């Protein structure tokens, strides 16, 4: 009882000294394999293609494997936009194509007190993740340059770019999906309504994204 009270007192003092916030638990990262050559490292906004296996730390039970379950294909994710667990957003930074990591993710950066499906509440999770490919994300400067066909740092030629992309994926040249998409893009991204989308407007992360 005395020991418990002392721990509680120390925790309260720490919260008081640090302004009321406890430090967020960290992801434990163990590099299992790293390629000799690394031409590019992952960063927020990148699209990553990964294979992974997930385990409960408590008893080692596997709850999912991209290689064994579902269609057995690797999965795409966009890093740093809360599309995946917070533990992944933290643990997959600065990773090379071909690199394999073991992430130990505390509950607060996984499924928390609620749990999910096969994952009990308050579970620490272990992930074995292999990065297969890195691509420019939808909000990167590199993607902007790909779409900027006139090379003038203003997206006025989005319609032509999207039309080519749609045709590349088998759509008819007369298909109008890209026109609907262009209208939606300009409605949301052209902040000053000047008919162009600047690099700043394109790469800025809007609240709704």
N, C-alpha and C. Protein backbone atom coordinates (compact mmCIF):
# COMPACT_ATOMS: atom_id res chain seq x y z
N UNK A 1 0.84 -1.20 0.00
CA UNK A 1 0.00 0.00 0.00
C UNK A 1 0.87 1.25 0.00
N UNK A 2 1.94 1.23 0.86
CA UNK A 2 2.84 2.39 0.92
C UNK A 2 3.55 2.57 -0.41
N UNK A 3 3.98 1.43 -1.02
CA UNK A 3 4.68 1.49 -2.30
C UNK A 3 3.77 2.04 -3.38
N UNK A 4 2.50 1.60 -3.38
CA UNK A 4 1.53 2.08 -4.38
C UNK A 4 1.32 3.58 -4.23
N UNK A 5 1.17 4.05 -2.99
CA UNK A 5 0.97 5.48 -2.74
C UNK A 5 2.16 6.29 -3.19
N UNK A 6 3.36 5.76 -2.97
CA UNK A 6 4.57 6.46 -3.37
C UNK A 6 4.64 6.58 -4.89
N UNK A 7 4.29 5.49 -5.59
CA UNK A 7 4.30 5.51 -7.06
C UNK A 7 3.29 6.51 -7.59
N UNK A 8 2.12 6.55 -6.97
CA UNK A 8 1.07 7.49 -7.39
C UNK A 8 1.53 8.92 -7.18
N UNK A 9 2.21 9.16 -6.02
CA UNK A 9 2.71 10.49 -5.72
C UNK A 9 3.76 10.92 -6.73
N UNK A 10 4.68 10.01 -7.07
CA UNK A 10 5.73 10.32 -8.05
C UNK A 10 5.12 10.61 -9.42
N UNK A 11 4.12 9.83 -9.80
CA UNK A 11 3.45 10.05 -11.09
C UNK A 11 2.77 11.41 -11.12
N UNK A 12 2.12 11.77 -9.99
CA UNK A 12 1.45 13.07 -9.91
C UNK A 12 2.44 14.22 -10.00
N UNK A 13 3.58 14.06 -9.29
CA UNK A 13 4.61 15.09 -9.35
C UNK A 13 5.17 15.25 -10.76
N UNK A 14 5.35 14.11 -11.46
CA UNK A 14 5.88 14.16 -12.82
C UNK A 14 4.92 14.91 -13.74
N UNK A 15 3.62 14.61 -13.61
CA UNK A 15 2.61 15.28 -14.42
C UNK A 15 2.62 16.78 -14.14
N UNK A 16 2.76 17.15 -12.85
CA UNK A 16 2.77 18.56 -12.48
C UNK A 16 3.98 19.27 -13.08
N UNK A 17 5.15 18.64 -12.99
CA UNK A 17 6.39 19.25 -13.48
C UNK A 17 6.40 19.38 -15.00
N UNK A 18 5.83 18.39 -15.70
CA UNK A 18 5.87 18.40 -17.16
C UNK A 18 4.67 19.09 -17.79
N UNK A 19 3.89 19.80 -16.98
CA UNK A 19 2.78 20.55 -17.54
C UNK A 19 1.53 19.73 -17.78
N UNK A 20 1.40 18.62 -17.08
CA UNK A 20 0.17 17.85 -17.17
C UNK A 20 0.15 16.77 -18.23
N UNK A 21 1.24 16.52 -18.90
CA UNK A 21 1.27 15.51 -19.95
C UNK A 21 2.31 14.44 -19.66
N UNK A 22 1.88 13.19 -19.70
CA UNK A 22 2.83 12.09 -19.61
C UNK A 22 3.42 11.84 -20.98
N UNK A 23 4.68 11.44 -21.06
CA UNK A 23 5.29 11.19 -22.37
C UNK A 23 4.58 10.05 -23.09
N UNK A 24 4.38 10.20 -24.39
CA UNK A 24 3.71 9.16 -25.16
C UNK A 24 4.63 7.96 -25.30
N UNK A 25 4.11 6.75 -25.06
CA UNK A 25 4.93 5.54 -25.20
C UNK A 25 5.53 5.45 -26.60
N UNK A 26 6.70 4.89 -26.68
CA UNK A 26 7.38 4.77 -27.96
C UNK A 26 7.23 3.37 -28.54
N UNK A 27 7.42 3.29 -29.84
CA UNK A 27 7.45 2.00 -30.52
C UNK A 27 8.87 1.46 -30.44
N UNK A 28 9.00 0.21 -30.07
CA UNK A 28 10.32 -0.42 -30.07
C UNK A 28 10.59 -0.96 -31.47
N UNK A 29 11.68 -0.52 -32.07
CA UNK A 29 12.01 -0.91 -33.45
C UNK A 29 13.26 -1.78 -33.46
N UNK A 30 13.13 -2.93 -34.07
CA UNK A 30 14.27 -3.83 -34.25
C UNK A 30 14.43 -4.11 -35.75
N UNK A 31 15.57 -3.76 -36.31
CA UNK A 31 15.82 -4.01 -37.73
C UNK A 31 16.29 -5.45 -37.91
N UNK A 32 15.48 -6.23 -38.60
CA UNK A 32 15.80 -7.64 -38.84
C UNK A 32 16.70 -7.79 -40.06
N UNK A 33 16.40 -7.00 -41.08
CA UNK A 33 17.23 -7.03 -42.30
C UNK A 33 17.22 -5.66 -42.94
N UNK A 34 18.40 -5.23 -43.39
CA UNK A 34 18.52 -3.95 -44.09
C UNK A 34 19.37 -4.16 -45.34
N UNK A 35 18.88 -3.74 -46.51
CA UNK A 35 19.65 -3.95 -47.74
C UNK A 35 20.95 -3.15 -47.74
N UNK A 36 21.92 -3.64 -48.48
CA UNK A 36 23.22 -2.97 -48.55
C UNK A 36 23.09 -1.59 -49.19
N UNK A 37 22.28 -1.51 -50.25
CA UNK A 37 22.04 -0.24 -50.95
C UNK A 37 20.66 0.30 -50.56
N UNK A 38 20.61 1.59 -50.25
CA UNK A 38 19.34 2.22 -49.90
C UNK A 38 19.24 3.55 -50.64
N UNK A 39 18.47 3.58 -51.72
CA UNK A 39 18.38 4.78 -52.56
C UNK A 39 17.33 5.76 -52.06
N UNK A 40 16.41 5.28 -51.24
CA UNK A 40 15.34 6.15 -50.77
C UNK A 40 14.81 5.62 -49.45
N UNK A 41 14.52 6.53 -48.52
CA UNK A 41 13.94 6.15 -47.24
C UNK A 41 12.53 6.71 -47.11
N UNK A 42 11.69 5.96 -46.42
CA UNK A 42 10.28 6.34 -46.28
C UNK A 42 10.14 7.59 -45.41
N UNK A 43 9.11 8.38 -45.72
CA UNK A 43 8.81 9.58 -44.95
C UNK A 43 7.30 9.81 -45.00
N UNK A 44 6.82 10.69 -44.14
CA UNK A 44 5.40 11.01 -44.13
C UNK A 44 4.93 11.45 -45.51
N UNK A 45 3.78 10.93 -45.93
CA UNK A 45 3.23 11.26 -47.24
C UNK A 45 3.53 10.24 -48.31
N UNK A 46 4.54 9.38 -48.07
CA UNK A 46 4.88 8.34 -49.04
C UNK A 46 3.85 7.21 -49.00
N UNK A 47 3.66 6.57 -50.15
CA UNK A 47 2.86 5.35 -50.21
C UNK A 47 3.80 4.15 -50.11
N UNK A 48 3.51 3.25 -49.18
CA UNK A 48 4.36 2.09 -48.93
C UNK A 48 3.60 0.81 -49.24
N UNK A 49 4.31 -0.13 -49.87
CA UNK A 49 3.76 -1.46 -50.11
C UNK A 49 4.47 -2.41 -49.15
N UNK A 50 3.69 -3.07 -48.27
CA UNK A 50 4.30 -3.89 -47.24
C UNK A 50 3.65 -5.27 -47.14
N UNK A 51 4.45 -6.23 -46.72
CA UNK A 51 3.96 -7.52 -46.23
C UNK A 51 4.15 -7.49 -44.72
N UNK A 52 3.20 -8.06 -43.98
CA UNK A 52 3.34 -8.01 -42.52
C UNK A 52 2.66 -9.20 -41.85
N UNK A 53 3.13 -9.48 -40.65
CA UNK A 53 2.49 -10.45 -39.76
C UNK A 53 2.33 -9.79 -38.40
N UNK A 54 1.16 -9.99 -37.77
CA UNK A 54 0.90 -9.39 -36.48
C UNK A 54 0.69 -10.44 -35.41
N UNK A 55 1.28 -10.22 -34.22
CA UNK A 55 1.21 -11.18 -33.11
C UNK A 55 0.84 -10.46 -31.82
N UNK A 56 0.19 -11.20 -30.92
CA UNK A 56 -0.04 -10.71 -29.57
C UNK A 56 1.23 -10.95 -28.76
N UNK A 57 1.72 -9.91 -28.10
CA UNK A 57 2.94 -10.08 -27.30
C UNK A 57 2.69 -11.02 -26.13
N UNK A 58 1.48 -11.02 -25.61
CA UNK A 58 1.16 -11.79 -24.40
C UNK A 58 1.36 -13.29 -24.57
N UNK A 59 0.99 -13.83 -25.74
CA UNK A 59 1.11 -15.29 -25.92
C UNK A 59 1.65 -15.72 -27.28
N UNK A 60 2.04 -14.74 -28.09
CA UNK A 60 2.64 -15.07 -29.38
C UNK A 60 1.66 -15.47 -30.47
N UNK A 61 0.36 -15.36 -30.21
CA UNK A 61 -0.64 -15.75 -31.20
C UNK A 61 -0.63 -14.80 -32.39
N UNK A 62 -0.58 -15.37 -33.61
CA UNK A 62 -0.66 -14.55 -34.82
C UNK A 62 -2.13 -14.21 -35.07
N UNK A 63 -2.42 -12.90 -35.23
CA UNK A 63 -3.80 -12.51 -35.51
C UNK A 63 -4.01 -12.14 -36.97
N UNK A 64 -2.93 -11.88 -37.69
CA UNK A 64 -3.08 -11.65 -39.13
C UNK A 64 -1.73 -11.77 -39.84
N UNK A 65 -1.79 -12.23 -41.10
CA UNK A 65 -0.62 -12.30 -41.96
C UNK A 65 -1.04 -11.97 -43.38
N UNK A 66 -0.40 -10.97 -43.97
CA UNK A 66 -0.73 -10.61 -45.36
C UNK A 66 -0.29 -11.70 -46.33
N UNK A 67 0.65 -12.53 -45.90
CA UNK A 67 1.14 -13.61 -46.76
C UNK A 67 0.26 -14.86 -46.69
N UNK A 68 -0.47 -15.03 -45.59
CA UNK A 68 -1.25 -16.25 -45.39
C UNK A 68 -2.75 -16.04 -45.43
N UNK A 69 -3.20 -14.83 -45.15
CA UNK A 69 -4.63 -14.56 -45.07
C UNK A 69 -5.10 -13.68 -46.23
N UNK A 70 -6.41 -13.65 -46.47
CA UNK A 70 -6.97 -12.81 -47.52
C UNK A 70 -6.47 -13.23 -48.89
N UNK A 71 -6.14 -12.24 -49.72
CA UNK A 71 -5.65 -12.55 -51.08
C UNK A 71 -4.15 -12.82 -51.12
N UNK A 72 -3.51 -12.78 -49.94
CA UNK A 72 -2.08 -13.09 -49.78
C UNK A 72 -1.15 -12.11 -50.51
N UNK A 73 -1.69 -10.93 -50.83
CA UNK A 73 -0.90 -9.89 -51.49
C UNK A 73 -0.42 -8.87 -50.46
N UNK A 74 0.69 -8.17 -50.74
CA UNK A 74 1.10 -7.07 -49.86
C UNK A 74 0.07 -5.95 -49.91
N UNK A 75 0.10 -5.08 -48.92
CA UNK A 75 -0.90 -4.02 -48.82
C UNK A 75 -0.26 -2.64 -48.98
N UNK A 76 -1.02 -1.71 -49.58
CA UNK A 76 -0.56 -0.32 -49.72
C UNK A 76 -1.07 0.50 -48.53
N UNK A 77 -0.25 1.44 -48.10
CA UNK A 77 -0.66 2.39 -47.07
C UNK A 77 0.04 3.72 -47.33
N UNK A 78 -0.54 4.78 -46.85
CA UNK A 78 0.10 6.10 -46.92
C UNK A 78 0.59 6.46 -45.53
N UNK A 79 1.86 6.76 -45.42
CA UNK A 79 2.51 6.97 -44.12
C UNK A 79 2.23 8.37 -43.57
N UNK A 80 1.90 8.42 -42.28
CA UNK A 80 1.81 9.70 -41.58
C UNK A 80 0.49 10.42 -41.67
N UNK A 81 -0.57 9.79 -42.18
CA UNK A 81 -1.87 10.47 -42.28
C UNK A 81 -2.93 9.74 -41.45
N UNK A 82 -2.51 8.92 -40.49
CA UNK A 82 -3.41 8.19 -39.60
C UNK A 82 -4.27 7.18 -40.35
N UNK A 83 -3.75 6.71 -41.46
CA UNK A 83 -4.45 5.68 -42.22
C UNK A 83 -4.26 4.32 -41.56
N UNK A 84 -3.17 4.19 -40.82
CA UNK A 84 -2.83 2.95 -40.12
C UNK A 84 -2.64 3.24 -38.63
N UNK A 85 -2.25 2.25 -37.86
CA UNK A 85 -2.00 2.44 -36.44
C UNK A 85 -0.93 3.52 -36.22
N UNK A 86 -1.06 4.26 -35.13
CA UNK A 86 -0.05 5.26 -34.79
C UNK A 86 1.33 4.61 -34.68
N UNK A 87 1.34 3.38 -34.18
CA UNK A 87 2.61 2.67 -34.04
C UNK A 87 3.29 2.41 -35.38
N UNK A 88 2.51 2.22 -36.43
CA UNK A 88 3.07 2.05 -37.77
C UNK A 88 3.57 3.39 -38.31
N UNK A 89 2.79 4.44 -38.12
CA UNK A 89 3.22 5.77 -38.59
C UNK A 89 4.56 6.16 -37.98
N UNK A 90 4.78 5.75 -36.73
CA UNK A 90 6.05 6.05 -36.06
C UNK A 90 7.15 5.05 -36.45
N UNK A 91 6.78 3.78 -36.53
CA UNK A 91 7.78 2.73 -36.68
C UNK A 91 8.25 2.46 -38.10
N UNK A 92 7.56 3.02 -39.10
CA UNK A 92 7.96 2.79 -40.49
C UNK A 92 8.65 3.99 -41.12
N UNK A 93 9.07 4.94 -40.30
CA UNK A 93 9.81 6.10 -40.80
C UNK A 93 11.24 5.70 -41.18
N UNK A 94 11.78 6.39 -42.20
CA UNK A 94 13.19 6.21 -42.60
C UNK A 94 13.54 4.75 -42.90
N UNK A 95 12.63 4.08 -43.57
CA UNK A 95 12.81 2.66 -43.89
C UNK A 95 13.18 2.52 -45.36
N UNK A 96 14.05 1.58 -45.67
CA UNK A 96 14.50 1.35 -47.05
C UNK A 96 13.66 0.25 -47.71
N UNK A 97 13.54 0.33 -49.02
CA UNK A 97 12.91 -0.76 -49.77
C UNK A 97 13.72 -2.04 -49.54
N UNK A 98 13.02 -3.11 -49.20
CA UNK A 98 13.70 -4.37 -48.90
C UNK A 98 14.04 -4.56 -47.43
N UNK A 99 13.85 -3.50 -46.65
CA UNK A 99 14.13 -3.58 -45.22
C UNK A 99 13.01 -4.32 -44.49
N UNK A 100 13.38 -5.02 -43.43
CA UNK A 100 12.42 -5.75 -42.61
C UNK A 100 12.61 -5.34 -41.16
N UNK A 101 11.50 -5.00 -40.50
CA UNK A 101 11.56 -4.56 -39.12
C UNK A 101 10.57 -5.32 -38.24
N UNK A 102 10.95 -5.42 -36.97
CA UNK A 102 10.04 -5.93 -35.95
C UNK A 102 9.64 -4.74 -35.08
N UNK A 103 8.34 -4.45 -35.04
CA UNK A 103 7.81 -3.35 -34.24
C UNK A 103 7.07 -3.90 -33.03
N UNK A 104 7.41 -3.40 -31.85
CA UNK A 104 6.64 -3.72 -30.65
C UNK A 104 5.84 -2.47 -30.30
N UNK A 105 4.52 -2.59 -30.45
CA UNK A 105 3.63 -1.42 -30.37
C UNK A 105 2.80 -1.48 -29.09
N UNK A 106 2.93 -0.49 -28.20
CA UNK A 106 2.14 -0.48 -26.96
C UNK A 106 0.66 -0.22 -27.27
N UNK A 107 -0.24 -0.57 -26.34
CA UNK A 107 -1.68 -0.41 -26.59
C UNK A 107 -2.11 0.98 -27.03
N UNK A 108 -1.49 2.02 -26.44
CA UNK A 108 -1.91 3.39 -26.76
C UNK A 108 -1.60 3.77 -28.21
N UNK A 109 -0.70 3.04 -28.85
CA UNK A 109 -0.37 3.30 -30.26
C UNK A 109 -0.92 2.20 -31.16
N UNK A 110 -1.79 1.34 -30.57
CA UNK A 110 -2.41 0.26 -31.33
C UNK A 110 -3.93 0.38 -31.20
N UNK A 111 -4.56 -0.59 -30.52
CA UNK A 111 -6.02 -0.58 -30.41
C UNK A 111 -6.52 -0.21 -29.01
N UNK A 112 -5.61 0.27 -28.17
CA UNK A 112 -5.99 0.85 -26.89
C UNK A 112 -6.72 -0.08 -25.94
N UNK A 113 -7.55 0.54 -25.11
CA UNK A 113 -8.30 -0.21 -24.08
C UNK A 113 -9.46 -1.00 -24.66
N UNK A 114 -9.87 -0.63 -25.88
CA UNK A 114 -11.04 -1.28 -26.47
C UNK A 114 -10.71 -2.60 -27.15
N UNK A 115 -9.52 -2.68 -27.78
CA UNK A 115 -9.19 -3.86 -28.56
C UNK A 115 -9.96 -3.85 -29.87
N UNK A 116 -9.79 -4.90 -30.66
CA UNK A 116 -10.50 -4.99 -31.94
C UNK A 116 -10.44 -6.42 -32.47
N UNK A 117 -11.61 -7.01 -32.75
CA UNK A 117 -11.65 -8.35 -33.30
C UNK A 117 -10.93 -9.36 -32.43
N UNK A 118 -9.89 -9.98 -32.99
CA UNK A 118 -9.12 -11.00 -32.27
C UNK A 118 -8.15 -10.39 -31.25
N UNK A 119 -8.07 -9.06 -31.21
CA UNK A 119 -7.10 -8.40 -30.34
C UNK A 119 -7.78 -7.96 -29.04
N UNK A 120 -7.40 -8.55 -27.91
CA UNK A 120 -8.01 -8.20 -26.62
C UNK A 120 -7.69 -6.76 -26.21
N UNK A 121 -8.53 -6.17 -25.36
CA UNK A 121 -8.26 -4.81 -24.85
C UNK A 121 -6.90 -4.72 -24.18
N UNK A 122 -6.23 -3.58 -24.38
CA UNK A 122 -4.96 -3.33 -23.72
C UNK A 122 -3.80 -4.18 -24.20
N UNK A 123 -3.87 -4.65 -25.45
CA UNK A 123 -2.82 -5.56 -25.95
C UNK A 123 -1.64 -4.81 -26.55
N UNK A 124 -0.44 -5.26 -26.17
CA UNK A 124 0.78 -4.85 -26.87
C UNK A 124 0.94 -5.78 -28.06
N UNK A 125 1.22 -5.20 -29.22
CA UNK A 125 1.29 -5.98 -30.46
C UNK A 125 2.70 -6.00 -31.03
N UNK A 126 3.02 -7.09 -31.69
CA UNK A 126 4.31 -7.23 -32.37
C UNK A 126 4.04 -7.44 -33.85
N UNK A 127 4.71 -6.63 -34.68
CA UNK A 127 4.55 -6.74 -36.13
C UNK A 127 5.89 -7.04 -36.78
N UNK A 128 5.88 -7.98 -37.69
CA UNK A 128 7.03 -8.26 -38.55
C UNK A 128 6.67 -7.69 -39.92
N UNK A 129 7.35 -6.61 -40.31
CA UNK A 129 6.97 -5.85 -41.51
C UNK A 129 8.13 -5.78 -42.50
N UNK A 130 7.85 -6.11 -43.75
CA UNK A 130 8.84 -5.99 -44.83
C UNK A 130 8.35 -4.95 -45.82
N UNK A 131 9.18 -3.95 -46.09
CA UNK A 131 8.84 -2.90 -47.05
C UNK A 131 9.22 -3.33 -48.46
N UNK A 132 8.22 -3.45 -49.33
CA UNK A 132 8.44 -3.95 -50.68
C UNK A 132 8.71 -2.82 -51.68
N UNK A 133 8.04 -1.67 -51.47
CA UNK A 133 8.13 -0.59 -52.47
C UNK A 133 7.75 0.73 -51.83
N UNK A 134 8.36 1.81 -52.31
CA UNK A 134 8.01 3.18 -51.89
C UNK A 134 7.60 3.97 -53.14
N UNK A 135 6.47 4.65 -53.05
CA UNK A 135 6.04 5.52 -54.14
C UNK A 135 5.70 6.90 -53.60
N UNK A 136 5.72 7.89 -54.49
CA UNK A 136 5.32 9.23 -54.09
C UNK A 136 3.85 9.22 -53.67
N UNK A 137 3.58 9.83 -52.53
CA UNK A 137 2.20 9.91 -52.07
C UNK A 137 1.43 10.98 -52.82
N UNK A 138 0.10 11.01 -52.62
CA UNK A 138 -0.74 11.95 -53.35
C UNK A 138 -0.51 13.40 -53.00
N UNK A 139 0.22 13.67 -51.89
CA UNK A 139 0.42 15.06 -51.48
C UNK A 139 1.89 15.48 -51.53
N UNK A 140 2.70 14.78 -52.28
CA UNK A 140 4.12 15.11 -52.32
C UNK A 140 4.44 16.11 -53.42
N UNK A 141 5.57 16.80 -53.27
CA UNK A 141 6.03 17.71 -54.33
C UNK A 141 6.34 16.93 -55.59
N UNK A 142 6.80 15.68 -55.41
CA UNK A 142 7.12 14.87 -56.59
C UNK A 142 5.86 14.57 -57.40
N UNK A 143 4.75 14.27 -56.71
CA UNK A 143 3.49 14.02 -57.40
C UNK A 143 3.01 15.28 -58.10
N UNK A 144 3.22 16.43 -57.46
CA UNK A 144 2.83 17.70 -58.08
C UNK A 144 3.58 17.89 -59.40
N UNK A 145 4.88 17.61 -59.38
CA UNK A 145 5.67 17.78 -60.59
C UNK A 145 5.21 16.83 -61.70
N UNK A 146 4.79 15.62 -61.32
CA UNK A 146 4.27 14.68 -62.31
C UNK A 146 3.02 15.23 -63.00
N UNK A 147 2.19 15.92 -62.24
CA UNK A 147 0.93 16.45 -62.77
C UNK A 147 1.11 17.79 -63.48
N UNK A 148 2.21 18.47 -63.17
CA UNK A 148 2.46 19.80 -63.73
C UNK A 148 3.06 19.66 -65.13
N UNK A 149 2.21 19.36 -66.10
CA UNK A 149 2.68 19.07 -67.46
C UNK A 149 3.32 20.29 -68.13
N UNK A 150 2.93 21.49 -67.71
CA UNK A 150 3.49 22.71 -68.30
C UNK A 150 4.75 23.18 -67.58
N UNK A 151 5.09 22.52 -66.48
CA UNK A 151 6.29 22.84 -65.71
C UNK A 151 6.32 24.31 -65.29
N UNK A 152 5.15 24.83 -64.86
CA UNK A 152 5.10 26.23 -64.43
C UNK A 152 4.67 26.37 -62.97
N UNK A 153 4.69 25.22 -62.23
CA UNK A 153 4.33 25.19 -60.82
C UNK A 153 2.90 25.65 -60.55
N UNK A 154 2.03 25.48 -61.55
CA UNK A 154 0.61 25.70 -61.37
C UNK A 154 -0.13 24.58 -62.09
N UNK A 155 -1.09 23.97 -61.42
CA UNK A 155 -1.82 22.87 -62.05
C UNK A 155 -3.02 23.41 -62.83
N UNK A 156 -2.77 23.68 -64.12
CA UNK A 156 -3.87 24.04 -65.00
C UNK A 156 -4.17 22.88 -65.96
N UNK A 157 -3.25 21.92 -65.98
CA UNK A 157 -3.37 20.82 -66.94
C UNK A 157 -3.75 19.51 -66.26
N UNK A 158 -4.46 19.60 -65.12
CA UNK A 158 -4.85 18.40 -64.39
C UNK A 158 -5.73 17.50 -65.24
N UNK A 159 -6.62 18.11 -66.03
CA UNK A 159 -7.55 17.32 -66.83
C UNK A 159 -6.81 16.42 -67.81
N UNK A 160 -5.78 16.97 -68.45
CA UNK A 160 -5.01 16.17 -69.42
C UNK A 160 -4.27 15.04 -68.71
N UNK A 161 -3.70 15.36 -67.55
CA UNK A 161 -2.97 14.35 -66.79
C UNK A 161 -3.88 13.20 -66.38
N UNK A 162 -5.04 13.54 -65.79
CA UNK A 162 -5.95 12.50 -65.32
C UNK A 162 -6.52 11.69 -66.47
N UNK A 163 -6.77 12.35 -67.59
CA UNK A 163 -7.29 11.63 -68.77
C UNK A 163 -6.30 10.56 -69.20
N UNK A 164 -5.01 10.92 -69.24
CA UNK A 164 -3.98 9.95 -69.62
C UNK A 164 -3.90 8.81 -68.61
N UNK A 165 -4.03 9.14 -67.31
CA UNK A 165 -3.97 8.11 -66.28
C UNK A 165 -5.15 7.15 -66.40
N UNK A 166 -6.34 7.70 -66.67
CA UNK A 166 -7.53 6.85 -66.82
C UNK A 166 -7.38 5.94 -68.03
N UNK A 167 -6.87 6.48 -69.14
CA UNK A 167 -6.68 5.67 -70.34
C UNK A 167 -5.63 4.58 -70.10
N UNK A 168 -4.60 4.92 -69.31
CA UNK A 168 -3.55 3.96 -69.00
C UNK A 168 -4.13 2.75 -68.26
N UNK A 169 -5.19 2.98 -67.48
CA UNK A 169 -5.80 1.91 -66.69
C UNK A 169 -7.04 1.32 -67.35
N UNK A 170 -7.17 1.54 -68.68
CA UNK A 170 -8.19 0.83 -69.44
C UNK A 170 -9.49 1.57 -69.68
N UNK A 171 -9.60 2.83 -69.24
CA UNK A 171 -10.83 3.57 -69.48
C UNK A 171 -10.87 4.09 -70.92
N UNK A 172 -12.08 4.28 -71.42
CA UNK A 172 -12.25 4.81 -72.77
C UNK A 172 -11.79 6.26 -72.84
N UNK A 173 -11.21 6.68 -73.99
CA UNK A 173 -10.81 8.09 -74.15
C UNK A 173 -11.98 9.06 -73.99
N UNK A 174 -13.21 8.55 -74.20
CA UNK A 174 -14.40 9.39 -74.09
C UNK A 174 -15.01 9.38 -72.69
N UNK A 175 -14.38 8.64 -71.78
CA UNK A 175 -14.90 8.56 -70.42
C UNK A 175 -14.80 9.93 -69.74
N UNK A 176 -15.79 10.26 -68.92
CA UNK A 176 -15.84 11.60 -68.31
C UNK A 176 -15.52 11.58 -66.81
N UNK A 177 -15.07 10.43 -66.29
CA UNK A 177 -14.77 10.37 -64.86
C UNK A 177 -13.72 11.39 -64.47
N UNK A 178 -12.72 11.58 -65.33
CA UNK A 178 -11.64 12.49 -64.98
C UNK A 178 -12.12 13.94 -64.88
N UNK A 179 -13.15 14.28 -65.68
CA UNK A 179 -13.68 15.64 -65.63
C UNK A 179 -14.40 15.90 -64.31
N UNK A 180 -15.13 14.90 -63.84
CA UNK A 180 -15.80 15.02 -62.54
C UNK A 180 -14.76 15.15 -61.44
N UNK A 181 -13.67 14.38 -61.55
CA UNK A 181 -12.61 14.44 -60.55
C UNK A 181 -11.92 15.80 -60.56
N UNK A 182 -11.69 16.35 -61.74
CA UNK A 182 -11.07 17.67 -61.84
C UNK A 182 -11.93 18.73 -61.17
N UNK A 183 -13.24 18.70 -61.41
CA UNK A 183 -14.14 19.66 -60.78
C UNK A 183 -14.04 19.57 -59.26
N UNK A 184 -13.97 18.34 -58.75
CA UNK A 184 -13.88 18.14 -57.30
C UNK A 184 -12.55 18.63 -56.76
N UNK A 185 -11.47 18.36 -57.51
CA UNK A 185 -10.13 18.80 -57.09
C UNK A 185 -10.07 20.32 -56.97
N UNK A 186 -10.55 21.02 -57.98
CA UNK A 186 -10.48 22.48 -57.96
C UNK A 186 -11.41 23.07 -56.90
N UNK A 187 -12.53 22.41 -56.66
CA UNK A 187 -13.46 22.88 -55.63
C UNK A 187 -12.80 22.87 -54.26
N UNK A 188 -11.99 21.83 -54.00
CA UNK A 188 -11.38 21.67 -52.68
C UNK A 188 -9.99 22.28 -52.54
N UNK A 189 -9.24 22.36 -53.64
CA UNK A 189 -7.84 22.75 -53.55
C UNK A 189 -7.53 24.18 -53.98
N UNK A 190 -8.32 24.72 -54.88
CA UNK A 190 -8.04 26.07 -55.40
C UNK A 190 -8.57 27.10 -54.41
N UNK A 191 -7.80 27.35 -53.36
CA UNK A 191 -8.25 28.20 -52.26
C UNK A 191 -8.58 29.63 -52.69
N UNK A 192 -7.72 30.21 -53.53
CA UNK A 192 -7.95 31.61 -53.92
C UNK A 192 -8.82 31.74 -55.16
N UNK A 193 -9.31 30.60 -55.68
CA UNK A 193 -10.25 30.57 -56.81
C UNK A 193 -9.73 31.34 -58.03
N UNK A 194 -8.42 31.17 -58.32
CA UNK A 194 -7.86 31.87 -59.48
C UNK A 194 -7.79 30.95 -60.71
N UNK A 195 -8.32 29.74 -60.57
CA UNK A 195 -8.31 28.82 -61.71
C UNK A 195 -7.07 27.97 -61.81
N UNK A 196 -6.13 28.11 -60.85
CA UNK A 196 -4.90 27.33 -60.82
C UNK A 196 -4.71 26.75 -59.43
N UNK A 197 -3.99 25.65 -59.35
CA UNK A 197 -3.63 25.07 -58.06
C UNK A 197 -2.12 25.19 -57.91
N UNK A 198 -1.71 25.99 -56.94
CA UNK A 198 -0.27 26.19 -56.72
C UNK A 198 0.32 24.99 -55.98
N UNK A 199 1.65 24.94 -55.96
CA UNK A 199 2.32 23.86 -55.23
C UNK A 199 1.96 23.91 -53.75
N UNK A 200 1.85 25.11 -53.20
CA UNK A 200 1.49 25.24 -51.78
C UNK A 200 0.08 24.72 -51.52
N UNK A 201 -0.87 25.08 -52.40
CA UNK A 201 -2.24 24.62 -52.24
C UNK A 201 -2.33 23.10 -52.35
N UNK A 202 -1.52 22.53 -53.24
CA UNK A 202 -1.59 21.08 -53.48
C UNK A 202 -1.01 20.29 -52.33
N UNK A 203 0.13 20.70 -51.81
CA UNK A 203 0.84 19.91 -50.80
C UNK A 203 0.36 20.20 -49.38
N UNK A 204 -0.41 21.28 -49.21
CA UNK A 204 -0.94 21.60 -47.87
C UNK A 204 -1.95 20.55 -47.45
N UNK A 205 -1.81 20.01 -46.22
CA UNK A 205 -2.72 18.98 -45.73
C UNK A 205 -3.97 19.63 -45.18
N UNK A 206 -5.08 19.51 -45.91
CA UNK A 206 -6.35 20.04 -45.44
C UNK A 206 -6.91 19.17 -44.33
N UNK A 207 -7.75 19.75 -43.50
CA UNK A 207 -8.31 19.03 -42.36
C UNK A 207 -9.11 17.81 -42.78
N UNK A 208 -9.77 17.89 -43.94
CA UNK A 208 -10.66 16.81 -44.33
C UNK A 208 -9.90 15.64 -44.94
N UNK A 209 -8.58 15.78 -45.18
CA UNK A 209 -7.84 14.69 -45.83
C UNK A 209 -7.22 13.77 -44.79
